[in-house]
PDB file of C-alpha atoms in Angstrom:
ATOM      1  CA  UNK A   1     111.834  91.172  82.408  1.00 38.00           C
ATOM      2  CA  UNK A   2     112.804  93.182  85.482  1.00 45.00           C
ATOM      3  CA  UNK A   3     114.384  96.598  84.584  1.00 47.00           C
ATOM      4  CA  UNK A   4     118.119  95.260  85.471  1.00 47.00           C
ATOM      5  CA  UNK A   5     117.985  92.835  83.395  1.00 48.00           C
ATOM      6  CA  UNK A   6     116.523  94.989  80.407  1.00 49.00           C
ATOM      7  CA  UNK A   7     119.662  97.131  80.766  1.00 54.00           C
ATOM      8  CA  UNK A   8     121.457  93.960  80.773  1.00 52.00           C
ATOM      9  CA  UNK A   9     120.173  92.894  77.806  1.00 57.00           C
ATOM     10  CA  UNK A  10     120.756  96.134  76.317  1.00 66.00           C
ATOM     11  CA  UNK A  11     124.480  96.002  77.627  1.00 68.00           C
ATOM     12  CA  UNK A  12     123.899  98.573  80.341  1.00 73.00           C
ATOM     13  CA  UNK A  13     123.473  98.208  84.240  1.00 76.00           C
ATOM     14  CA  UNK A  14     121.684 100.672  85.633  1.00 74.00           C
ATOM     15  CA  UNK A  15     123.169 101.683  89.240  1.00 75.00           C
ATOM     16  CA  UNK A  16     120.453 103.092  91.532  1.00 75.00           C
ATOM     17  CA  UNK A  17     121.441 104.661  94.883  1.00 73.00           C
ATOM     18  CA  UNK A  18     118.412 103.808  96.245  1.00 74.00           C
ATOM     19  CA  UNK A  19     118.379  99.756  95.411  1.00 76.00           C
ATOM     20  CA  UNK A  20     122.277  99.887  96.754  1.00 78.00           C
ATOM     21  CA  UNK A  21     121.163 101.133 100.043  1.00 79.00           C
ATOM     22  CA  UNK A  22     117.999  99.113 100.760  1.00 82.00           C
ATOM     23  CA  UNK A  23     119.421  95.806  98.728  1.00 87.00           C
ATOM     24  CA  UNK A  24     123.363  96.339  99.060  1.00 90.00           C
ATOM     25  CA  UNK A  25     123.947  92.314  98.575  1.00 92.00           C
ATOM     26  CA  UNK A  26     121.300  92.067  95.619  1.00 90.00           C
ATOM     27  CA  UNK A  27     123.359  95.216  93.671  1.00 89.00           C
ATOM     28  CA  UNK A  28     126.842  94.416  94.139  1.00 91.00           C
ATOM     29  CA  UNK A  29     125.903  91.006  93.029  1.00 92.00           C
ATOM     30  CA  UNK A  30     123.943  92.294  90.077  1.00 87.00           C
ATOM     31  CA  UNK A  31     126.993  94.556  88.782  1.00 88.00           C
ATOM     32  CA  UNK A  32     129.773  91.820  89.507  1.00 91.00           C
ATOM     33  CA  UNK A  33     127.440  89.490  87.117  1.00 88.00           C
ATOM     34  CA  UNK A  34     126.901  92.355  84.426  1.00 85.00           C
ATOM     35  CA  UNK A  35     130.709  93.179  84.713  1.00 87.00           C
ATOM     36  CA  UNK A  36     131.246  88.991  84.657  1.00 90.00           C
ATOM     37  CA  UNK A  37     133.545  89.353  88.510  1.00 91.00           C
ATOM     38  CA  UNK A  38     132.998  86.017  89.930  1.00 92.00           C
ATOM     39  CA  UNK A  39     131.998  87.526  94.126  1.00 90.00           C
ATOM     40  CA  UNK A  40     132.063  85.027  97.198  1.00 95.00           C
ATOM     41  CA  UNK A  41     129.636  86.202  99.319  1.00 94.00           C
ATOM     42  CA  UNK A  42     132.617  87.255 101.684  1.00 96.00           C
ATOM     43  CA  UNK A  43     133.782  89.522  99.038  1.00 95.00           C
ATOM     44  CA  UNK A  44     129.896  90.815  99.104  1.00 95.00           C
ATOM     45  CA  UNK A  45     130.058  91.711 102.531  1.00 94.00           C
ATOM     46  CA  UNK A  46     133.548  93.198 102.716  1.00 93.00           C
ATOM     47  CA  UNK A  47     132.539  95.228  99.518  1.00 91.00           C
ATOM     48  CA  UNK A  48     129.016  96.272 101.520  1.00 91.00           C
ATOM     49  CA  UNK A  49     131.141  97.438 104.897  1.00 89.00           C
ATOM     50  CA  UNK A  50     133.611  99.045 102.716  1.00 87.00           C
ATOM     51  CA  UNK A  51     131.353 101.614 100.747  1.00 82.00           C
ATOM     52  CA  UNK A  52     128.991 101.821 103.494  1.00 83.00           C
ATOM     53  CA  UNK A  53     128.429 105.706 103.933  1.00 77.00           C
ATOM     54  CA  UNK A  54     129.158 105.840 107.430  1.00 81.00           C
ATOM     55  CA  UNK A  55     132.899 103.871 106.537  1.00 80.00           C
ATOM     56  CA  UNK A  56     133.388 106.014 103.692  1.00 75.00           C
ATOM     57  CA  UNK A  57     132.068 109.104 106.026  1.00 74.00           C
ATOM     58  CA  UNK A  58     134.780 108.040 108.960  1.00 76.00           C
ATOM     59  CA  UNK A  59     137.550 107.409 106.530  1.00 71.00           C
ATOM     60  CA  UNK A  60     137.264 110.721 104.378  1.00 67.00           C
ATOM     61  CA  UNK A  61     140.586 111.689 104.351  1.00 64.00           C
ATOM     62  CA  UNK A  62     142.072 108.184 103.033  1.00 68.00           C
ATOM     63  CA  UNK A  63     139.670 108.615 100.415  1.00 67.00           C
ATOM     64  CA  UNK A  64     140.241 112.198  99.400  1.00 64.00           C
ATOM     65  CA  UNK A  65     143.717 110.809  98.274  1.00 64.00           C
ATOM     66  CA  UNK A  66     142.427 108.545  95.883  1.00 63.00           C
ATOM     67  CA  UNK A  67     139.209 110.081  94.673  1.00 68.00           C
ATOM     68  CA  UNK A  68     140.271 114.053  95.499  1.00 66.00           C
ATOM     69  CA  UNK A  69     143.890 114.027  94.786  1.00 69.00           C
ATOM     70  CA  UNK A  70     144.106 118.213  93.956  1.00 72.00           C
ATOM     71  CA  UNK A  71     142.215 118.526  97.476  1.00 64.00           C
ATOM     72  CA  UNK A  72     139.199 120.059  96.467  1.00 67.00           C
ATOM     73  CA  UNK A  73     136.910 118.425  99.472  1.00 64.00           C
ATOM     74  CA  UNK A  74     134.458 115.513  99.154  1.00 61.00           C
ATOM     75  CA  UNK A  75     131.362 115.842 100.529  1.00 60.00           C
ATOM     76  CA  UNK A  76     129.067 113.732 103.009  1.00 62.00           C
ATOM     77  CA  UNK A  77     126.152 114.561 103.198  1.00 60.00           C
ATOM     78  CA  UNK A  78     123.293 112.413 105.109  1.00 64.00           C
ATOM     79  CA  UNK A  79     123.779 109.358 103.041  1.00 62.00           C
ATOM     80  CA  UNK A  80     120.132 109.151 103.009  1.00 64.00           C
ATOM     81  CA  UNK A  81     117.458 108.035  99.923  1.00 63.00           C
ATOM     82  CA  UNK A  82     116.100 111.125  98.407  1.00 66.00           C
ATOM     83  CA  UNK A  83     117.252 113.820 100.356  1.00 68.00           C
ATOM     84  CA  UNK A  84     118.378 115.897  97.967  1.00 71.00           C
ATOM     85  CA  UNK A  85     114.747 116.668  97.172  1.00 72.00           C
ATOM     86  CA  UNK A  86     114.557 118.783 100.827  1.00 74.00           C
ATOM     87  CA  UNK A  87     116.722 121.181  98.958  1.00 77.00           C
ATOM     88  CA  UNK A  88     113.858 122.147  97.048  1.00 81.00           C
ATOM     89  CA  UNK A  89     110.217 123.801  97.879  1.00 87.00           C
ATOM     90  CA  UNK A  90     106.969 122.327  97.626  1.00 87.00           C
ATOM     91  CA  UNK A  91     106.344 124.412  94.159  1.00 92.00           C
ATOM     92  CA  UNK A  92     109.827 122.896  92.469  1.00 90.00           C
ATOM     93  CA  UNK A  93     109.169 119.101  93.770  1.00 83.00           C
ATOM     94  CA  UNK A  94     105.745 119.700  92.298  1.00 89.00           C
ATOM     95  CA  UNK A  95     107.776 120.972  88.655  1.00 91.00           C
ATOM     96  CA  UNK A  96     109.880 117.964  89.190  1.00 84.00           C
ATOM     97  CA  UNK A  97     107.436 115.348  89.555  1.00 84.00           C
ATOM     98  CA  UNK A  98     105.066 116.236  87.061  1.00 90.00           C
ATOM     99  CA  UNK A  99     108.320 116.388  84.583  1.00 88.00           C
ATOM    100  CA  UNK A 100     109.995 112.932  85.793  1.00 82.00           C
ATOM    101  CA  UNK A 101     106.433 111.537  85.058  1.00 83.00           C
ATOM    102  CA  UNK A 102     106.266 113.446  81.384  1.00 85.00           C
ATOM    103  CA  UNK A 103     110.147 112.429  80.788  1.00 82.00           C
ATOM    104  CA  UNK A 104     110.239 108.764  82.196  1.00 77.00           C
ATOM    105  CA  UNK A 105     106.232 107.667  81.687  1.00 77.00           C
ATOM    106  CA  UNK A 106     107.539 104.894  79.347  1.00 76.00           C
ATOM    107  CA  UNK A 107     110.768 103.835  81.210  1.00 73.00           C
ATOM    108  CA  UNK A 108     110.435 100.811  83.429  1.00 70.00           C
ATOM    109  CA  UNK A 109     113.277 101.892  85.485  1.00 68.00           C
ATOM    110  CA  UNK A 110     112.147 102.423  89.089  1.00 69.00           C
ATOM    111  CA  UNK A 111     113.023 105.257  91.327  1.00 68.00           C
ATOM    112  CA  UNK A 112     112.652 105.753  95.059  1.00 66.00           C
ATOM    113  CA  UNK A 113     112.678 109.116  96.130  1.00 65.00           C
ATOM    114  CA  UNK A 114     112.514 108.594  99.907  1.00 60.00           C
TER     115      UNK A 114
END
């Protein structure tokens, strides 16, 4: 049983950044069939232009009304997998990796970090 579908069966759908960016199709299908949406595969690919970062990046301002309506500024960053773990050193990424393994060891969620 692949993890989706164990959160599925559990009544959960996991959303990972990572498996949106790399498989866009495969997740918005996924969460349309957890959520019971019937999709066309038009509605797919209007859904994957429309929340692709660089869209969302060029259209901040339309969506600052809807998602930041006191103004207090969205932020786009690089839109990239794992990027967030440049903010840290070498010494902290070590910290976090040894605790993600510690914390998630028996999880068969997957994670891609880059």
């Amino acid at each position: 049983m692949s993890s989706l579908n164990t959160w599925m069966f559990l009544g959960m759908t996991s959303l990972i950044y990572g498996h949106g960016m790399s498989q866009p199709q495969s997740a918005i299908t996924n969460l349309a069939e957890s959520l019971k949406i019937s999709c066309t595969n038009d509605l797919v690919t209007d859904i994957i232009k429309t929340t692709s970062f660089e869209n969302m990046k060029q259209n901040k301002k339309e969506l600052s009304k809807i998602f930041d309506p006191e103004g207090k500024g969205l932020i786009f960053r690089k839109g990239q997998v794992g990027d967030w773990k440049n903010w840290f050193t070498d010494a902290q990424n070590e910290i976090f990796d040894k605790q993600f393994e510690n914390e998630m060891n028996d999880s068969n969620l997957e994670f891609k970090f880059s």
